[in-house]
Amino acid sequence: MANDNGDDARILRLSEQDNVVVLIQSVPAGERLRLDGQELVMAAGLDLGHKLALRAVPAGETIVKYGAPIGSATADISFGAHVHTHNMKSEYIANYSEDDPYEAEDGS
Amino acid sequence: MINSYLRQDGRKGIRNVVVVAYLVECGHHVARKIAQPFEDREEHDVHVIGFPGCFPNAYADRMMRALTTHPNVGAALLVSLGCESFDGQGLKAHVQASGRPGELMIIQRDGGTRSTVEAGRAWVEEALTTLQGTPRVDMKPNELVVGTICGGSDATSGLTANPAMGRAFDMLVDLGAACIFEETGELIGCEQYMADRAVTPELGQAIVDSVAKAHRHYHTLGHASISVGNAFGGLTTIEEKSMGAYAKSGSAPISGLLKPGDIPPKGGLYLLDMVPDGDVRFGFPSINDTEEIGELIACGAHVVMFSTGRGSVVGSAISPVIKVCANPETFELLWDDMDIDAGRILQGEASLEEVGKEIRNNVLAVAQGTLTNSEDLGHQEFCMKYKRFEPIGPECLPA
């Protein structure tokens, strides 16, 4: 079974800007999946909710999911590879300081 | 076209509810007993709300004023013990000034439980008769206020139900409706992204500040951020987790930042800041989903879309709650509680776009009178506790 875009039906593209796709069913190791017109073989079994690279992502580049940056690659990621804590990290730096003093006022 | 109930203050509702509101926990039982004989009415139109605290609180006053004069509410009976500090006379005057039938019963004055219950039931009976004569007028989708919330989330919530509700929000904003999303504490990491979507830089800064406040609150309470369980579910970063919740908001520009009780002045997308201002004072910003739903309704929400993966069953007093189920296994088990099966996206049976349309159509059908499953099952949850807010500044609602 395939999606309209030819991808395996177990793959979901959330936004057009994304460079990762999401598995919407668990897929065992060795399974062949069609993604973006190419065939890839799953190196390891992965559960629903995990991400695969939709294209090669060089180390340092932003990972985009839901059309939004969700972190950056910490290693070169090849097409179809599992994208997770081993090859990406959070880029989150609060837009505010943790110890930002807040001037509380009295009264209810 | 929606055949709405026109209130004397000009607002239009999609339900015609009598609320029985206790003004302190000591009046809760009496309020419940007053409403009890009306439970089996097909219309499910007598709801109990209330504030449990005995000490005064400006937020509780504002919430109760907003809720007892909500467009879905046609009449309000207030139940006071008599010695609590809530300003019952002021609330009664506020209800009556809106043109709605309103009455205050004081248990200590009116002869205790039995006689207050009896008098209360007679009053509700009469109010229901009066409300049968409520004028019905056309209401366009651009007069609707729609809220959204997620609860009982799992790995599927951010893949199916939340993005599908985001699509529905985009469609409703296109129709001119006011759509409200919330929970700044679950949007940590999205603040810059939200700021970029704000209609003015000043509003963008106010959004960043509201997330900073949420971060500070949750940090102080030692609660938040990303867990091991999230990583097993494939979520790698806090930004990613927040984006799953944030997907509910769709892609429309953000027109304003509200606090509980603020009514959106026009159509568009709004963020509700429900984290109290000032030092952490009364505990967790929200203790459960029901409290957040009540705040969306206090902002005028006629209807609330609720996405769930694990399967929440709650509904609400005053406004219907539409359940959008993210997980197909949950849907199979709790189908009777769920209105929309968004898990079909995982099975390749529907696209996000298709489920988004289905949700939008369901919102309009519910506005036209179709009961949601939680309404039909009699769910009328309500919860309010102490909070404290400063009024929003002019930057929060750009003209």
PDB file of N, CA and C in Angstrom, chain A residues 1 12 14 22 24-25 48-51 65-71 83-85 88-92 94-96 98 100 102 104-108, chain B residues 156 158-159 167 188-189 191-193 208 211-212 215-216 219 231-240 243-244 247 278-279 281 345-347 388 390:
ATOM      1  N   MET A   1       0.829  -1.195   0.000  1.00  0.00           N
ATOM      2  CA  MET A   1       0.000   0.000   0.000  1.00  0.00           C
ATOM      3  C   MET A   1       0.876   1.263   0.000  1.00  0.00           C
ATOM      4  N   LEU A  12       4.466   9.049   7.230  1.00  0.00           N
ATOM      5  CA  LEU A  12       3.655  10.270   7.189  1.00  0.00           C
ATOM      6  C   LEU A  12       4.556  11.490   6.982  1.00  0.00           C
ATOM      7  N   LEU A  14       4.476  15.323   7.475  1.00  0.00           N
ATOM      8  CA  LEU A  14       3.640  16.268   8.221  1.00  0.00           C
ATOM      9  C   LEU A  14       3.552  17.626   7.541  1.00  0.00           C
ATOM     10  N   VAL A  22       7.723  10.680   9.452  1.00  0.00           N
ATOM     11  CA  VAL A  22       7.424   9.966  10.692  1.00  0.00           C
ATOM     12  C   VAL A  22       6.816   8.610  10.377  1.00  0.00           C
ATOM     13  N   ILE A  24       4.241   5.825  11.045  1.00  0.00           N
ATOM     14  CA  ILE A  24       2.940   5.779  11.708  1.00  0.00           C
ATOM     15  C   ILE A  24       2.521   4.346  12.026  1.00  0.00           C
ATOM     16  N   GLN A  25       3.458   3.419  11.802  1.00  0.00           N
ATOM     17  CA  GLN A  25       3.281   2.048  12.301  1.00  0.00           C
ATOM     18  C   GLN A  25       4.668   1.533  12.654  1.00  0.00           C
ATOM     19  N   LEU A  48       6.327   3.184  15.983  1.00  0.00           N
ATOM     20  CA  LEU A  48       5.499   4.331  15.590  1.00  0.00           C
ATOM     21  C   LEU A  48       6.010   5.599  16.270  1.00  0.00           C
ATOM     22  N   GLY A  49       6.055   6.699  15.539  1.00  0.00           N
ATOM     23  CA  GLY A  49       6.451   7.983  16.117  1.00  0.00           C
ATOM     24  C   GLY A  49       7.897   8.352  15.835  1.00  0.00           C
ATOM     25  N   HIS A  50       8.716   7.374  15.379  1.00  0.00           N
ATOM     26  CA  HIS A  50      10.129   7.674  15.112  1.00  0.00           C
ATOM     27  C   HIS A  50      10.304   8.308  13.729  1.00  0.00           C
ATOM     28  N   LYS A  51      11.425   9.037  13.597  1.00  0.00           N
ATOM     29  CA  LYS A  51      11.669   9.842  12.393  1.00  0.00           C
ATOM     30  C   LYS A  51      12.719   9.216  11.482  1.00  0.00           C
ATOM     31  N   LYS A  65      10.499  19.569  11.279  1.00  0.00           N
ATOM     32  CA  LYS A  65       9.313  18.699  11.385  1.00  0.00           C
ATOM     33  C   LYS A  65       8.131  19.604  11.701  1.00  0.00           C
ATOM     34  N   TYR A  66       6.960  19.300  11.221  1.00  0.00           N
ATOM     35  CA  TYR A  66       5.798  20.195  11.346  1.00  0.00           C
ATOM     36  C   TYR A  66       6.102  21.544  10.690  1.00  0.00           C
ATOM     37  N   GLY A  67       7.067  21.588   9.755  1.00  0.00           N
ATOM     38  CA  GLY A  67       7.435  22.859   9.145  1.00  0.00           C
ATOM     39  C   GLY A  67       8.210  23.768  10.077  1.00  0.00           C
ATOM     40  N   ALA A  68       8.675  23.235  11.195  1.00  0.00           N
ATOM     41  CA  ALA A  68       9.360  24.064  12.187  1.00  0.00           C
ATOM     42  C   ALA A  68      10.677  23.422  12.604  1.00  0.00           C
ATOM     43  N   PRO A  69      11.664  24.248  12.969  1.00  0.00           N
ATOM     44  CA  PRO A  69      12.920  23.684  13.452  1.00  0.00           C
ATOM     45  C   PRO A  69      12.722  22.980  14.787  1.00  0.00           C
ATOM     46  N   ILE A  70      13.203  21.752  14.890  1.00  0.00           N
ATOM     47  CA  ILE A  70      13.064  21.019  16.164  1.00  0.00           C
ATOM     48  C   ILE A  70      14.426  20.641  16.734  1.00  0.00           C
ATOM     49  N   GLY A  71      15.530  21.149  16.130  1.00  0.00           N
ATOM     50  CA  GLY A  71      16.872  20.829  16.610  1.00  0.00           C
ATOM     51  C   GLY A  71      17.831  20.794  15.433  1.00  0.00           C
ATOM     52  N   VAL A  83      16.472   9.260  12.658  1.00  0.00           N
ATOM     53  CA  VAL A  83      16.901  10.540  13.221  1.00  0.00           C
ATOM     54  C   VAL A  83      16.409  10.583  14.669  1.00  0.00           C
ATOM     55  N   HIS A  84      17.363  10.598  15.605  1.00  0.00           N
ATOM     56  CA  HIS A  84      16.964  10.600  17.017  1.00  0.00           C
ATOM     57  C   HIS A  84      18.119  11.135  17.861  1.00  0.00           C
ATOM     58  N   THR A  85      18.136  10.804  19.133  1.00  0.00           N
ATOM     59  CA  THR A  85      19.108  11.377  20.079  1.00  0.00           C
ATOM     60  C   THR A  85      20.571  11.091  19.697  1.00  0.00           C
ATOM     61  N   MET A  88      21.018  13.867  16.518  1.00  0.00           N
ATOM     62  CA  MET A  88      20.499  15.237  16.558  1.00  0.00           C
ATOM     63  C   MET A  88      20.356  15.708  17.992  1.00  0.00           C
ATOM     64  N   LYS A  89      20.302  17.027  18.157  1.00  0.00           N
ATOM     65  CA  LYS A  89      20.152  17.590  19.507  1.00  0.00           C
ATOM     66  C   LYS A  89      19.226  18.806  19.468  1.00  0.00           C
ATOM     67  N   SER A  90      18.782  19.159  20.638  1.00  0.00           N
ATOM     68  CA  SER A  90      17.953  20.349  20.784  1.00  0.00           C
ATOM     69  C   SER A  90      18.784  21.596  20.522  1.00  0.00           C
ATOM     70  N   GLU A  91      18.192  22.570  19.882  1.00  0.00           N
ATOM     71  CA  GLU A  91      18.842  23.882  19.717  1.00  0.00           C
ATOM     72  C   GLU A  91      18.163  24.884  20.640  1.00  0.00           C
ATOM     73  N   TYR A  92      17.363  24.342  21.552  1.00  0.00           N
ATOM     74  CA  TYR A  92      16.540  25.249  22.342  1.00  0.00           C
ATOM     75  C   TYR A  92      17.344  26.044  23.337  1.00  0.00           C
ATOM     76  N   ALA A  94      16.333  29.209  25.629  1.00  0.00           N
ATOM     77  CA  ALA A  94      15.185  30.044  25.979  1.00  0.00           C
ATOM     78  C   ALA A  94      15.437  31.471  25.514  1.00  0.00           C
ATOM     79  N   ASN A  95      14.399  32.117  25.037  1.00  0.00           N
ATOM     80  CA  ASN A  95      14.486  33.511  24.623  1.00  0.00           C
ATOM     81  C   ASN A  95      14.499  34.435  25.837  1.00  0.00           C
ATOM     82  N   TYR A  96      14.710  33.856  26.988  1.00  0.00           N
ATOM     83  CA  TYR A  96      14.652  34.626  28.218  1.00  0.00           C
ATOM     84  C   TYR A  96      15.594  33.944  29.183  1.00  0.00           C
ATOM     85  N   GLU A  98      16.769  32.249  32.703  1.00  0.00           N
ATOM     86  CA  GLU A  98      16.158  31.455  33.778  1.00  0.00           C
ATOM     87  C   GLU A  98      15.968  32.283  35.046  1.00  0.00           C
ATOM     88  N   ASP A 100      15.808  35.472  35.315  1.00  0.00           N
ATOM     89  CA  ASP A 100      15.184  36.752  35.024  1.00  0.00           C
ATOM     90  C   ASP A 100      14.328  37.189  36.225  1.00  0.00           C
ATOM     91  N   TYR A 102      11.587  38.605  38.343  1.00  0.00           N
ATOM     92  CA  TYR A 102      10.227  39.019  38.046  1.00  0.00           C
ATOM     93  C   TYR A 102       9.726  39.905  39.168  1.00  0.00           C
ATOM     94  N   ALA A 104       7.128  40.776  41.147  1.00  0.00           N
ATOM     95  CA  ALA A 104       5.771  40.415  41.586  1.00  0.00           C
ATOM     96  C   ALA A 104       5.145  41.565  42.350  1.00  0.00           C
ATOM     97  N   GLU A 105       3.844  41.699  42.159  1.00  0.00           N
ATOM     98  CA  GLU A 105       3.132  42.725  42.904  1.00  0.00           C
ATOM     99  C   GLU A 105       2.185  42.054  43.883  1.00  0.00           C
ATOM    100  N   ASP A 106       1.888  42.755  44.919  1.00  0.00           N
ATOM    101  CA  ASP A 106       0.993  42.188  45.929  1.00  0.00           C
ATOM    102  C   ASP A 106      -0.474  42.388  45.533  1.00  0.00           C
ATOM    103  N   GLY A 107      -1.336  41.741  46.235  1.00  0.00           N
ATOM    104  CA  GLY A 107      -2.775  41.880  45.989  1.00  0.00           C
ATOM    105  C   GLY A 107      -3.297  40.739  45.160  1.00  0.00           C
ATOM    106  N   SER A 108      -4.545  40.479  45.254  1.00  0.00           N
ATOM    107  CA  SER A 108      -5.109  39.366  44.495  1.00  0.00           C
ATOM    108  C   SER A 108      -5.967  39.880  43.365  1.00  0.00           C
TER     109      SER A 108
ATOM    110  N   THR B 156       0.663   9.327  19.294  1.00  0.00           N
ATOM    111  CA  THR B 156      -0.145   9.583  18.102  1.00  0.00           C
ATOM    112  C   THR B 156      -0.749  10.996  18.093  1.00  0.00           C
ATOM    113  N   GLY B 158       0.376  14.043  18.409  1.00  0.00           N
ATOM    114  CA  GLY B 158       1.047  15.039  17.589  1.00  0.00           C
ATOM    115  C   GLY B 158       1.139  14.666  16.123  1.00  0.00           C
ATOM    116  N   LEU B 159       0.700  13.431  15.776  1.00  0.00           N
ATOM    117  CA  LEU B 159       0.772  12.972  14.384  1.00  0.00           C
ATOM    118  C   LEU B 159      -0.562  13.079  13.667  1.00  0.00           C
ATOM    119  N   ARG B 167      -5.519  21.931  10.946  1.00  0.00           N
ATOM    120  CA  ARG B 167      -6.137  22.146   9.625  1.00  0.00           C
ATOM    121  C   ARG B 167      -7.550  22.701   9.791  1.00  0.00           C
ATOM    122  N   ILE B 188       6.673  25.466  25.332  1.00  0.00           N
ATOM    123  CA  ILE B 188       8.049  25.894  25.586  1.00  0.00           C
ATOM    124  C   ILE B 188       8.932  25.389  24.444  1.00  0.00           C
ATOM    125  N   GLY B 189       9.639  26.306  23.808  1.00  0.00           N
ATOM    126  CA  GLY B 189      10.442  25.943  22.644  1.00  0.00           C
ATOM    127  C   GLY B 189       9.821  26.446  21.348  1.00  0.00           C
ATOM    128  N   GLU B 191       8.236  29.453  21.292  1.00  0.00           N
ATOM    129  CA  GLU B 191       7.897  30.865  21.491  1.00  0.00           C
ATOM    130  C   GLU B 191       8.363  31.753  20.342  1.00  0.00           C
ATOM    131  N   GLN B 192       9.583  31.493  19.805  1.00  0.00           N
ATOM    132  CA  GLN B 192      10.060  32.347  18.731  1.00  0.00           C
ATOM    133  C   GLN B 192       9.232  32.123  17.463  1.00  0.00           C
ATOM    134  N   TYR B 193       8.897  30.854  17.269  1.00  0.00           N
ATOM    135  CA  TYR B 193       8.083  30.486  16.111  1.00  0.00           C
ATOM    136  C   TYR B 193       6.705  31.162  16.189  1.00  0.00           C
ATOM    137  N   VAL B 208       6.359  35.700  23.725  1.00  0.00           N
ATOM    138  CA  VAL B 208       7.627  35.185  24.272  1.00  0.00           C
ATOM    139  C   VAL B 208       7.623  35.328  25.801  1.00  0.00           C
ATOM    140  N   VAL B 211       5.465  32.687  27.524  1.00  0.00           N
ATOM    141  CA  VAL B 211       6.095  31.362  27.610  1.00  0.00           C
ATOM    142  C   VAL B 211       7.186  31.376  28.690  1.00  0.00           C
ATOM    143  N   ALA B 212       7.905  32.508  28.792  1.00  0.00           N
ATOM    144  CA  ALA B 212       8.919  32.632  29.848  1.00  0.00           C
ATOM    145  C   ALA B 212       8.277  32.471  31.225  1.00  0.00           C
ATOM    146  N   HIS B 215       7.489  28.840  31.747  1.00  0.00           N
ATOM    147  CA  HIS B 215       8.721  28.106  32.018  1.00  0.00           C
ATOM    148  C   HIS B 215       9.122  28.303  33.485  1.00  0.00           C
ATOM    149  N   ARG B 216       9.044  29.553  33.949  1.00  0.00           N
ATOM    150  CA  ARG B 216       9.426  29.881  35.320  1.00  0.00           C
ATOM    151  C   ARG B 216       8.499  29.172  36.315  1.00  0.00           C
ATOM    152  N   HIS B 219       9.221  25.402  36.196  1.00  0.00           N
ATOM    153  CA  HIS B 219      10.551  25.167  36.745  1.00  0.00           C
ATOM    154  C   HIS B 219      10.508  25.221  38.269  1.00  0.00           C
ATOM    155  N   ALA B 231      11.069   9.932  24.599  1.00  0.00           N
ATOM    156  CA  ALA B 231      12.126   9.478  23.691  1.00  0.00           C
ATOM    157  C   ALA B 231      11.800   8.098  23.129  1.00  0.00           C
ATOM    158  N   PHE B 232      11.239   7.210  23.953  1.00  0.00           N
ATOM    159  CA  PHE B 232      10.810   5.900  23.442  1.00  0.00           C
ATOM    160  C   PHE B 232       9.770   6.067  22.347  1.00  0.00           C
ATOM    161  N   GLY B 233       8.946   7.082  22.503  1.00  0.00           N
ATOM    162  CA  GLY B 233       7.905   7.352  21.512  1.00  0.00           C
ATOM    163  C   GLY B 233       8.428   8.080  20.280  1.00  0.00           C
ATOM    164  N   GLY B 234       9.749   8.291  20.227  1.00  0.00           N
ATOM    165  CA  GLY B 234      10.346   8.891  19.032  1.00  0.00           C
ATOM    166  C   GLY B 234      10.563  10.387  19.122  1.00  0.00           C
ATOM    167  N   LEU B 235      10.185  10.977  20.255  1.00  0.00           N
ATOM    168  CA  LEU B 235      10.387  12.427  20.406  1.00  0.00           C
ATOM    169  C   LEU B 235      11.801  12.682  20.912  1.00  0.00           C
ATOM    170  N   THR B 236      12.569  13.526  20.178  1.00  0.00           N
ATOM    171  CA  THR B 236      13.984  13.719  20.479  1.00  0.00           C
ATOM    172  C   THR B 236      14.246  14.964  21.310  1.00  0.00           C
ATOM    173  N   THR B 237      13.536  16.051  21.011  1.00  0.00           N
ATOM    174  CA  THR B 237      13.845  17.330  21.666  1.00  0.00           C
ATOM    175  C   THR B 237      12.582  17.981  22.234  1.00  0.00           C
ATOM    176  N   ILE B 238      12.814  18.929  23.144  1.00  0.00           N
ATOM    177  CA  ILE B 238      11.685  19.674  23.731  1.00  0.00           C
ATOM    178  C   ILE B 238      10.926  20.452  22.655  1.00  0.00           C
ATOM    179  N   GLU B 239      11.685  20.989  21.661  1.00  0.00           N
ATOM    180  CA  GLU B 239      11.019  21.726  20.575  1.00  0.00           C
ATOM    181  C   GLU B 239      10.043  20.806  19.835  1.00  0.00           C
ATOM    182  N   GLU B 240      10.522  19.573  19.613  1.00  0.00           N
ATOM    183  CA  GLU B 240       9.711  18.619  18.861  1.00  0.00           C
ATOM    184  C   GLU B 240       8.448  18.258  19.640  1.00  0.00           C
ATOM    185  N   MET B 243       6.113  21.116  19.563  1.00  0.00           N
ATOM    186  CA  MET B 243       5.526  21.282  18.228  1.00  0.00           C
ATOM    187  C   MET B 243       4.318  20.365  18.034  1.00  0.00           C
ATOM    188  N   GLY B 244       4.361  19.186  18.651  1.00  0.00           N
ATOM    189  CA  GLY B 244       3.234  18.254  18.544  1.00  0.00           C
ATOM    190  C   GLY B 244       1.972  18.855  19.130  1.00  0.00           C
ATOM    191  N   ALA B 247       0.893  22.005  17.005  1.00  0.00           N
ATOM    192  CA  ALA B 247       0.261  21.715  15.710  1.00  0.00           C
ATOM    193  C   ALA B 247      -1.236  21.987  15.735  1.00  0.00           C
ATOM    194  N   GLY B 278       2.786  36.914  38.345  1.00  0.00           N
ATOM    195  CA  GLY B 278       3.437  37.090  39.645  1.00  0.00           C
ATOM    196  C   GLY B 278       4.107  35.813  40.114  1.00  0.00           C
ATOM    197  N   ASP B 279       4.470  35.798  41.379  1.00  0.00           N
ATOM    198  CA  ASP B 279       5.137  34.622  41.950  1.00  0.00           C
ATOM    199  C   ASP B 279       4.207  33.419  41.909  1.00  0.00           C
ATOM    200  N   ARG B 281       1.980  31.063  43.336  1.00  0.00           N
ATOM    201  CA  ARG B 281       1.243  31.323  44.564  1.00  0.00           C
ATOM    202  C   ARG B 281       0.219  30.245  44.919  1.00  0.00           C
ATOM    203  N   ILE B 345      -5.785   8.217   9.976  1.00  0.00           N
ATOM    204  CA  ILE B 345      -4.615   8.734   9.263  1.00  0.00           C
ATOM    205  C   ILE B 345      -3.459   7.736   9.367  1.00  0.00           C
ATOM    206  N   LEU B 346      -3.323   7.111  10.541  1.00  0.00           N
ATOM    207  CA  LEU B 346      -2.238   6.143  10.743  1.00  0.00           C
ATOM    208  C   LEU B 346      -2.464   4.883   9.918  1.00  0.00           C
ATOM    209  N   GLN B 347      -3.716   4.588   9.629  1.00  0.00           N
ATOM    210  CA  GLN B 347      -4.034   3.366   8.875  1.00  0.00           C
ATOM    211  C   GLN B 347      -4.117   3.633   7.387  1.00  0.00           C
ATOM    212  N   ARG B 388      -4.386  34.259  39.895  1.00  0.00           N
ATOM    213  CA  ARG B 388      -4.243  35.717  39.956  1.00  0.00           C
ATOM    214  C   ARG B 388      -3.664  36.201  38.639  1.00  0.00           C
ATOM    215  N   GLU B 390      -2.870  39.818  36.042  1.00  0.00           N
ATOM    216  CA  GLU B 390      -2.906  41.237  35.711  1.00  0.00           C
ATOM    217  C   GLU B 390      -3.706  41.349  34.406  1.00  0.00           C
TER     218      GLU B 390
END
